[in-house]
Coordinates of C-alpha atoms and ligand atoms in Angstrom, one line a residue:
M1 CA 94.8 131.3 77.2
R2 CA 97.9 129.6 76.5
A3 CA 101.1 130.5 77.5
T4 CA 102.5 131.1 74.1
D5 CA 101.1 132.6 70.9
A6 CA 102.6 129.0 68.8
P7 CA 99.2 127.6 67.0
P8 CA 97.7 125.0 69.5
M9 CA 98.3 121.3 68.7
I10 CA 95.0 120.9 68.2
P11 CA 92.3 123.6 67.0
L12 CA 89.1 122.9 67.9
P13 CA 87.5 121.6 64.8
Q14 CA 89.7 118.9 64.2
L15 CA 89.7 117.9 68.0
A16 CA 85.7 117.2 66.7
Q17 CA 86.4 115.4 63.6
M18 CA 89.8 113.3 65.5
A19 CA 87.0 112.1 68.5
G20 CA 85.1 111.5 66.2
G21 CA 82.1 113.8 67.6
D22 CA 80.1 117.1 66.7
L23 CA 81.8 119.8 68.7
L24 CA 78.9 121.6 70.3
V25 CA 80.2 126.2 70.8
R26 CA 77.1 128.6 72.5
E27 CA 78.5 131.0 69.2
V28 CA 80.7 131.3 66.9
P29 CA 81.8 134.6 66.1
K30 CA 79.7 136.1 63.1
H31 CA 83.2 138.3 62.2
P32 CA 85.4 137.1 59.5
S33 CA 88.5 138.3 61.9
A34 CA 86.9 137.3 64.8
R35 CA 85.8 134.3 63.7
E36 CA 89.0 132.8 62.7
A37 CA 90.9 134.1 66.0
F38 CA 88.1 132.0 67.6
L39 CA 88.8 128.5 65.3
R40 CA 92.5 129.1 65.9
E41 CA 92.0 127.9 69.4
G42 CA 92.4 124.8 71.1
V43 CA 93.2 122.4 73.1
E44 CA 97.2 121.0 74.3
G45 CA 97.1 118.4 76.3
A46 CA 94.2 116.4 78.2
S47 CA 92.9 116.0 81.9
I48 CA 90.7 113.9 83.7
D49 CA 90.3 115.5 86.9
S50 CA 88.2 119.0 87.1
R51 CA 90.7 119.6 90.2
T52 CA 94.7 119.6 88.7
I53 CA 93.1 120.2 85.2
R54 CA 95.6 123.2 83.7
P55 CA 94.8 126.2 81.0
G56 CA 94.3 124.5 77.9
E57 CA 94.0 121.2 78.1
L58 CA 91.7 119.3 77.2
F59 CA 88.8 117.5 79.8
V60 CA 87.3 114.6 80.0
P61 CA 84.4 113.6 82.1
L62 CA 84.6 110.0 83.0
A63 CA 82.2 107.6 84.0
G64 CA 83.6 105.9 87.6
R65 CA 81.6 103.5 90.1
N66 CA 81.3 106.6 92.3
T67 CA 80.7 109.4 90.4
D68 CA 80.2 111.2 87.1
G69 CA 82.9 113.0 85.7
H70 CA 79.9 115.6 83.6
R71 CA 79.4 116.5 87.2
F72 CA 82.7 118.5 87.0
L73 CA 82.4 120.3 83.9
E74 CA 82.1 123.5 84.8
E75 CA 84.4 123.5 87.3
A76 CA 87.0 121.9 84.2
F77 CA 86.4 125.3 82.4
T78 CA 86.3 127.8 85.7
R79 CA 89.8 126.1 85.3
G80 CA 90.5 126.6 82.2
A81 CA 90.0 124.0 80.3
A82 CA 89.6 125.1 76.6
A83 CA 87.2 122.5 75.1
A84 CA 85.4 118.9 76.8
L85 CA 84.1 115.8 75.5
C86 CA 80.9 115.9 76.8
D87 CA 78.3 112.4 76.2
R88 CA 75.3 112.4 74.5
L89 CA 73.3 110.5 76.6
A90 CA 74.6 113.3 79.7
Y91 CA 74.5 116.3 77.8
P92 CA 70.4 117.1 77.8
A93 CA 71.7 118.1 81.5
W94 CA 73.7 121.4 79.9
R95 CA 71.4 122.2 77.0
G96 CA 71.0 125.6 77.4
R97 CA 74.1 126.2 79.9
E98 CA 77.2 124.7 78.1
P99 CA 80.1 125.9 80.1
G100 CA 82.2 125.8 76.8
P101 CA 82.7 124.2 74.0
L102 CA 81.6 120.3 74.6
V103 CA 82.5 117.2 71.6
L104 CA 79.9 115.4 71.8
V105 CA 81.1 111.6 71.3
E106 CA 78.8 108.6 71.5
D107 CA 81.4 107.0 75.1
V108 CA 83.8 109.0 76.3
T109 CA 86.6 107.2 76.8
A110 CA 87.0 105.1 73.1
A111 CA 86.4 109.0 71.5
L112 CA 89.9 110.0 74.4
Q113 CA 91.4 106.8 72.4
R114 CA 91.1 107.5 69.4
L115 CA 91.8 111.1 69.3
A116 CA 94.9 110.6 71.0
N117 CA 95.3 107.4 68.3
R118 CA 95.1 110.5 65.6
H119 CA 97.3 113.1 68.3
R120 CA 99.7 110.6 67.8
R121 CA 99.8 110.3 64.0
S122 CA 100.5 113.4 63.6
W123 CA 103.2 113.7 65.3
Q124 CA 106.6 112.1 63.8
G125 CA 109.1 111.4 66.2
L126 CA 109.7 107.9 68.0
L127 CA 107.5 106.6 70.0
L128 CA 109.3 103.5 71.9
A129 CA 106.0 101.6 74.4
V130 CA 107.9 99.9 77.6
T131 CA 106.1 96.3 78.9
G132 CA 107.1 93.8 81.6
S133 CA 106.0 91.8 84.8
S134 CA 108.0 94.2 86.6
G135 CA 110.6 97.2 85.9
K136 CA 108.6 99.2 83.5
T137 CA 108.2 102.4 85.4
T138 CA 112.5 102.5 86.1
T139 CA 113.0 101.6 82.8
K140 CA 111.0 104.0 81.1
N141 CA 112.7 106.1 83.4
L142 CA 116.0 105.2 82.8
V143 CA 115.6 104.6 79.2
A144 CA 114.0 108.2 79.0
A145 CA 116.8 109.5 80.7
V146 CA 118.9 109.0 78.1
L147 CA 117.2 110.0 74.9
E148 CA 116.9 113.1 76.8
T149 CA 120.5 113.5 76.4
R150 CA 119.9 114.0 72.3
A151 CA 116.7 116.1 72.3
P152 CA 113.7 117.0 74.4
V153 CA 111.8 113.2 74.7
L154 CA 108.7 113.4 76.6
K155 CA 107.4 110.2 79.1
T156 CA 104.0 108.8 80.9
E157 CA 104.5 110.9 83.8
G158 CA 103.5 108.5 87.0
N159 CA 101.6 105.2 86.5
R160 CA 99.4 106.7 83.5
N161 CA 99.4 103.3 81.7
N162 CA 96.4 101.5 80.7
H163 CA 93.4 102.8 78.9
W164 CA 92.6 106.1 79.4
G165 CA 96.7 106.5 81.2
V166 CA 97.7 105.7 77.7
P167 CA 95.9 108.1 75.6
L168 CA 96.3 110.9 77.7
T169 CA 100.0 110.1 77.8
L170 CA 99.8 110.6 74.6
L171 CA 97.9 113.9 74.2
A172 CA 100.6 115.6 75.9
L173 CA 102.9 115.1 72.7
R174 CA 104.2 118.5 71.8
A175 CA 106.3 118.9 67.9
E176 CA 109.6 119.4 70.2
H177 CA 109.1 116.1 72.0
Q178 CA 111.6 113.9 69.9
A179 CA 110.8 110.7 71.2
A180 CA 108.7 109.6 73.2
V181 CA 108.3 106.7 75.9
V182 CA 105.4 105.1 77.5
E183 CA 104.6 102.8 79.9
L184 CA 101.6 100.1 78.7
A185 CA 100.3 97.7 81.3
M186 CA 97.6 95.2 81.6
S187 CA 95.6 93.0 83.9
G188 CA 93.9 91.4 81.4
A189 CA 94.4 89.1 77.8
G190 CA 94.2 91.5 75.2
E191 CA 95.2 94.4 76.9
I192 CA 98.8 94.8 75.3
A193 CA 97.4 94.3 71.8
A194 CA 94.6 97.1 72.1
L195 CA 97.1 99.7 74.3
A196 CA 99.5 99.2 71.4
A197 CA 97.7 99.9 68.4
I198 CA 96.6 103.1 70.3
A199 CA 100.1 104.2 71.2
G200 CA 101.7 103.2 67.4
P201 CA 105.0 102.2 68.5
Q202 CA 107.6 102.0 66.2
A203 CA 109.8 100.2 69.1
G204 CA 109.0 98.4 72.1
L205 CA 110.8 96.8 74.6
I206 CA 109.9 94.3 77.7
T207 CA 111.6 94.1 80.7
N208 CA 110.5 91.0 81.8
V209 CA 108.1 88.2 82.1
G210 CA 107.0 87.4 85.9
R211 CA 103.9 86.4 87.4
A212 CA 102.4 89.7 88.2
H213 CA 98.7 89.6 87.8
L214 CA 98.2 86.0 88.0
G215 CA 94.8 86.4 88.8
G216 CA 93.9 88.4 85.9
P217 CA 91.1 87.2 83.2
G218 CA 93.4 85.0 80.9
L219 CA 96.2 84.7 82.6
G220 CA 96.1 81.6 84.5
S221 CA 100.6 81.0 83.2
A222 CA 103.2 82.7 83.4
A223 CA 103.5 81.6 79.3
A224 CA 100.0 82.7 78.8
I225 CA 101.7 86.4 80.5
A226 CA 104.6 86.1 78.3
R227 CA 102.5 85.5 74.9
E228 CA 100.7 89.1 76.1
K229 CA 103.4 90.9 76.9
A230 CA 104.9 89.4 73.5
A231 CA 101.8 91.0 71.5
L232 CA 103.8 94.5 71.6
G233 CA 106.0 92.6 69.3
F234 CA 103.5 91.3 66.9
A235 CA 102.3 95.2 67.1
L236 CA 105.8 96.0 65.7
A237 CA 106.6 96.3 62.1
P238 CA 108.7 93.6 60.4
G239 CA 112.6 94.7 61.2
E240 CA 111.5 97.8 63.9
P241 CA 113.2 97.3 67.6
L242 CA 111.9 95.0 70.2
F243 CA 114.7 95.2 73.1
V244 CA 113.5 92.0 75.5
G245 CA 115.4 90.7 78.7
D246 CA 116.2 87.7 78.3
G247 CA 115.0 84.5 79.6
P248 CA 113.0 81.4 77.8
L249 CA 109.5 82.4 78.4
L250 CA 109.6 85.5 76.3
R251 CA 111.6 84.2 73.3
A252 CA 109.0 81.5 73.2
A253 CA 106.1 83.9 73.0
L254 CA 108.3 85.7 70.2
G255 CA 109.2 83.0 67.6
K256 CA 107.1 84.1 65.1
A257 CA 107.2 87.6 65.5
R258 CA 109.1 90.1 62.7
C259 CA 110.2 92.7 64.8
R260 CA 113.7 92.7 65.2
V261 CA 114.5 91.4 68.6
I262 CA 117.2 92.5 70.6
R263 CA 118.5 91.0 74.2
F264 CA 119.6 92.5 77.3
G265 CA 121.0 90.2 80.3
F266 CA 122.9 88.6 82.4
S267 CA 123.2 85.4 80.1
R268 CA 125.9 84.7 77.0
A269 CA 122.5 85.3 74.7
A270 CA 122.3 88.8 75.4
E271 CA 123.5 90.9 73.0
V272 CA 123.8 93.7 75.4
R273 CA 125.3 92.2 78.9
P274 CA 127.2 93.3 81.8
S275 CA 130.6 92.4 82.9
R276 CA 132.5 92.8 85.6
I277 CA 129.8 93.7 87.4
E278 CA 130.6 95.4 91.5
D279 CA 127.6 95.0 94.2
L280 CA 128.4 98.3 95.9
G281 CA 125.6 97.9 98.5
P282 CA 124.0 101.2 99.4
D283 CA 126.0 102.8 96.4
G284 CA 124.2 100.5 93.6
S285 CA 126.5 98.9 91.0
R286 CA 129.2 99.5 89.0
F287 CA 129.6 97.2 85.7
E288 CA 131.0 97.6 81.9
V289 CA 128.8 97.6 78.7
E290 CA 131.1 97.3 75.4
G291 CA 131.1 100.8 73.9
F292 CA 130.6 102.7 77.0
P293 CA 132.8 104.1 79.8
P294 CA 132.4 102.1 82.9
I295 CA 128.6 102.4 84.5
H296 CA 128.3 103.8 88.4
L297 CA 124.2 103.5 88.2
R298 CA 123.3 104.8 92.1
L299 CA 120.0 102.1 92.0
I300 CA 120.5 99.6 94.5
G301 CA 119.9 96.0 93.4
R302 CA 121.3 93.0 90.4
H303 CA 117.7 94.1 89.1
Q304 CA 118.4 98.2 88.5
V305 CA 121.3 97.1 86.6
M306 CA 119.1 94.7 84.4
N307 CA 116.8 97.9 83.9
A308 CA 120.0 100.2 83.1
L309 CA 121.0 97.7 80.6
A310 CA 117.1 97.9 79.0
A311 CA 118.4 102.0 78.6
L312 CA 121.6 101.0 77.0
A313 CA 120.4 98.8 74.9
V314 CA 118.2 101.7 73.3
A315 CA 121.0 104.1 73.7
R316 CA 123.5 102.1 71.2
E317 CA 120.7 101.4 68.8
V318 CA 119.9 104.9 67.9
R319 CA 123.9 105.6 69.0
L320 CA 123.7 108.6 71.4
D321 CA 126.9 109.6 72.9
P322 CA 128.3 106.8 74.8
E323 CA 129.6 109.4 77.6
A324 CA 126.4 111.3 77.9
V325 CA 125.0 108.5 78.1
T326 CA 126.9 107.0 81.0
A327 CA 126.5 110.4 82.6
A328 CA 122.6 110.1 82.5
L329 CA 122.7 106.5 84.2
A330 CA 125.0 107.1 86.9
A331 CA 122.8 110.7 87.9
A332 CA 119.4 108.5 87.5
R333 CA 117.9 108.4 91.3
P334 CA 115.1 106.1 92.8
V335 CA 111.0 106.8 92.2
A336 CA 109.0 107.1 95.7
G337 CA 108.6 104.1 97.0
R338 CA 110.7 102.1 95.0
M339 CA 113.4 100.5 96.9
E340 CA 113.7 103.7 98.4
V341 CA 117.4 103.8 101.6
R342 CA 116.5 106.4 104.2
T343 CA 117.0 106.2 107.4
L344 CA 114.8 106.5 110.6
R345 CA 116.4 106.9 114.4
G346 CA 119.5 105.5 112.9
A347 CA 118.5 101.9 111.5
V348 CA 118.1 101.9 107.8
L349 CA 115.1 101.0 105.5
L350 CA 114.4 99.9 102.3
V351 CA 111.0 101.3 101.2
D352 CA 109.6 99.1 98.8
Y353 CA 106.7 99.0 99.3
Y354 CA 105.1 100.9 95.6
N355 CA 104.1 97.0 94.1
A356 CA 105.9 93.5 94.7
N357 CA 104.8 90.1 92.7
P358 CA 106.6 87.5 93.9
E359 CA 109.6 88.3 91.1
S360 CA 110.8 92.2 92.7
T361 CA 110.0 90.6 96.1
R362 CA 112.4 88.3 95.9
A363 CA 115.3 90.2 94.5
A364 CA 114.6 92.9 96.9
L365 CA 114.8 90.1 99.5
G366 CA 118.4 89.1 97.5
T367 CA 119.3 92.7 98.7
L368 CA 118.4 93.1 102.3
A369 CA 120.4 89.7 102.0
G370 CA 123.7 91.4 100.9
W371 CA 122.9 94.5 102.7
P372 CA 125.3 95.6 105.7
G373 CA 124.0 95.5 109.0
R374 CA 123.7 93.4 112.6
R375 CA 119.6 92.4 112.3
R376 CA 117.9 92.6 109.0
I377 CA 114.1 92.2 109.3
A378 CA 112.1 91.5 105.8
V379 CA 108.4 93.6 106.4
L380 CA 106.5 91.5 103.9
G381 CA 102.9 92.8 102.9
E382 CA 100.3 91.2 100.8
M383 CA 101.2 90.3 96.7
L384 CA 97.8 91.9 95.0
E385 CA 95.9 90.8 92.1
L386 CA 97.5 86.7 92.2
G387 CA 94.4 84.4 92.2
T388 CA 94.0 81.3 92.8
Q389 CA 98.0 80.9 93.3
A390 CA 98.4 83.5 95.9
A391 CA 98.6 81.1 99.1
R392 CA 101.1 79.0 97.3
L393 CA 102.8 81.6 96.5
H394 CA 103.3 83.2 99.1
R395 CA 104.6 80.7 100.5
E396 CA 107.3 80.3 98.0
V397 CA 108.4 84.0 98.7
G398 CA 109.1 83.2 102.5
A399 CA 111.1 80.3 102.3
A400 CA 113.1 82.9 99.7
V401 CA 113.8 84.9 102.8
R402 CA 117.9 85.0 103.7
G403 CA 119.4 86.6 106.4
A404 CA 116.6 88.0 107.7
E405 CA 113.9 88.0 110.1
L406 CA 110.8 87.1 108.1
W407 CA 107.6 89.6 109.9
A408 CA 104.7 89.4 107.9
V409 CA 101.4 91.1 107.7
G410 CA 98.2 91.1 105.4
P411 CA 95.6 88.0 104.8
H412 CA 98.0 85.9 103.8
A413 CA 100.5 86.4 106.7
P414 CA 100.2 82.6 107.8
D415 CA 101.3 81.6 104.5
T416 CA 104.3 83.9 104.0
A417 CA 105.1 82.9 107.5
A418 CA 104.9 78.7 107.2
G419 CA 107.5 79.1 104.5
A420 CA 110.0 81.2 105.7
K421 CA 109.2 78.5 109.2
R422 CA 110.0 76.1 107.2
A423 CA 113.8 77.6 106.0
G424 CA 114.5 77.7 109.8
L425 CA 113.6 81.8 110.0
R426 CA 112.8 83.8 112.7
V427 CA 109.3 85.0 112.0
R428 CA 106.8 86.9 113.4
V429 CA 103.1 87.6 112.1
F430 CA 101.4 90.7 113.1
A431 CA 97.7 90.2 112.9
D432 CA 97.4 94.2 111.2
K433 CA 99.8 97.1 110.5
A434 CA 99.4 99.5 113.8
A435 CA 100.8 96.2 115.7
L436 CA 103.1 96.2 112.6
A437 CA 104.3 99.5 113.3
V438 CA 105.2 99.1 117.1
A439 CA 107.0 96.2 117.0
L440 CA 109.1 97.6 114.0
E441 CA 109.7 101.2 116.4
A442 CA 110.7 99.4 119.1
A443 CA 113.0 97.6 116.7
L444 CA 114.7 100.1 114.8
E445 CA 118.2 101.1 115.9
P446 CA 121.5 101.7 114.0
G447 CA 122.6 98.4 112.7
T448 CA 118.9 97.5 111.9
V449 CA 118.2 96.6 108.3
V450 CA 114.4 97.3 107.5
L451 CA 113.2 96.5 104.0
L452 CA 109.2 97.2 103.6
K453 CA 107.8 96.2 100.6
A454 CA 104.0 94.8 99.5
S455 CA 101.5 95.5 97.0
R456 CA 100.6 99.0 96.5
G457 CA 96.9 98.6 97.5
A458 CA 98.1 97.3 100.6
A459 CA 99.3 100.5 102.2
L460 CA 102.7 99.3 103.9
E461 CA 103.4 103.0 103.9
D462 CA 100.8 103.0 106.8
V463 CA 103.2 101.3 109.1
L464 CA 106.1 104.0 109.2
A465 CA 103.5 107.3 109.3
P466 CA 102.5 106.2 113.1
I467 CA 106.4 106.2 113.9
Q468 CA 107.5 109.3 111.2
E469 CA 104.6 111.5 113.4
A470 CA 105.5 110.1 116.9
Ligands
ATP501 N1 113.3 94.5 86.5 C1 112.7 93.5 87.5 N2 113.0 93.0 87.9 C2 112.5 92.5 88.7 N3 111.8 93.0 90.0 C3 111.9 94.6 89.7 C4 112.6 94.7 88.8 N4 113.0 96.7 87.8 C5 112.4 96.8 89.4 N5 111.7 95.9 89.7 C6 110.8 95.8 91.6 O1 109.6 96.4 91.0 C7 108.7 96.8 92.1 C8 108.3 98.0 90.8 O2 109.2 99.1 89.9 P1 108.6 99.8 88.8 O3 107.7 100.3 89.3 O4 109.7 100.5 88.1 O5 107.7 98.5 87.6 P2 106.1 99.1 86.9 O6 106.0 97.6 85.6 O7 106.1 99.7 86.5 O8 104.4 98.7 87.9 P3 103.8 99.0 87.8 O9 103.4 97.1 87.4 O10 102.8 99.4 89.1 O11 103.3 100.2 87.0 C9 109.2 97.6 92.9 O12 109.8 97.1 94.3 C10 111.2 97.1 91.8 O13 112.2 97.0 93.1
MG502 MG1 104.6 101.1 87.0

């Protein structure tokens, strides 16, 4: 089933052992050569979705709120799964009609994590884990892009950054990868330490500490969030590098860590910092960093310079070719929904509704304020997961709007509006996204610049859909 004749990354018998389960196959061939061929079969990667599983992968049936992955075992094998994990309690339903090799385990998630950790430990390359309140995905992509200038790199795909995503990422490691850049996210205390224990990084990167996930359990303050991120530093061995976006909170939280902290940022205290920064507006930024040719980054906004500095810090540490690194950064383009620049009906849209928290919203508002245009509109939707501080933080963000009108939508729109009104700005509050879409359509014309910013869950893309279709 696999594309090559090379041995699979994880042969079936090892798979069971590594996952801490029992391999169950309908029959093992008796003839010695057939038996040998059978035992050479194995899995290459893993998937939790039977609809998108690729031939040769391990199917991991998770029990979710709405459905139980075990219902899709048959479909997974039909699409080419080489084996599947199976909860012992779910197994009786399949006894006697197993659709393929099953590994019976007590707890599918724990088995997935254990398997991924063993697989990662059998791999020899450099694993760098990336965490932080915002900019993880962008930074992860930039770091992977610069490392790719030397050798093949595995990086987290999409947002596979939690207790399922991280192990799935690790299971995609192959012998040819010389480095891996793995995103670790958190929504509650203790998660970074747990994910780091699975990933076993030899290097870490913390982009920044902001107030994302303030509503998460045990994360009531920025200092608590800083301590949580700092757990990545404590997961490293003494002397292993931890790249850190410069800032006082992280400095305090990392006080006792024994890893080697390398700071990047705009302050004098940062070891990797830019000089001669030129804001090129729609064309990104140009800046210089010691040891590299002048850098032209086409990602927009000052916060992206910060993300590029992270990649430069890594590049310097592992001694990549400076010319190649500069070229890789110049070739970087935004990820969909993260400060993409589009034009619609002659107006410029700054599409940044992939995610939002107070810090990333301020960064986006700063970009909007500096954008050339006759009329600027900040369309701000809900920032989610801010717990009891949500109202105050929405007011704060409203007050941070500069040189633009504020159009607010979502449950906290009145708070955002209150903040902006106090700052004397023109403000509109919309009852829903449909009403906003109607007003926006009328406002789109050459000279208008619109920022669209909200948390992913607010689905602000719904505002554009009717306009684009019309
Ligand atoms: N260094 C930064 N400082 C502040 N905001 C940033 C920074 N980098 C990116 N952002 C903003 O944060 C948002 C999310 O960016 P990105 O997807 O890279 O972050 P993330 O940390 O991976 O998010 P998630 O928590 O969804 O995984 C974007 O809106 C982007 O404009
Ligand atoms: Mg991300």
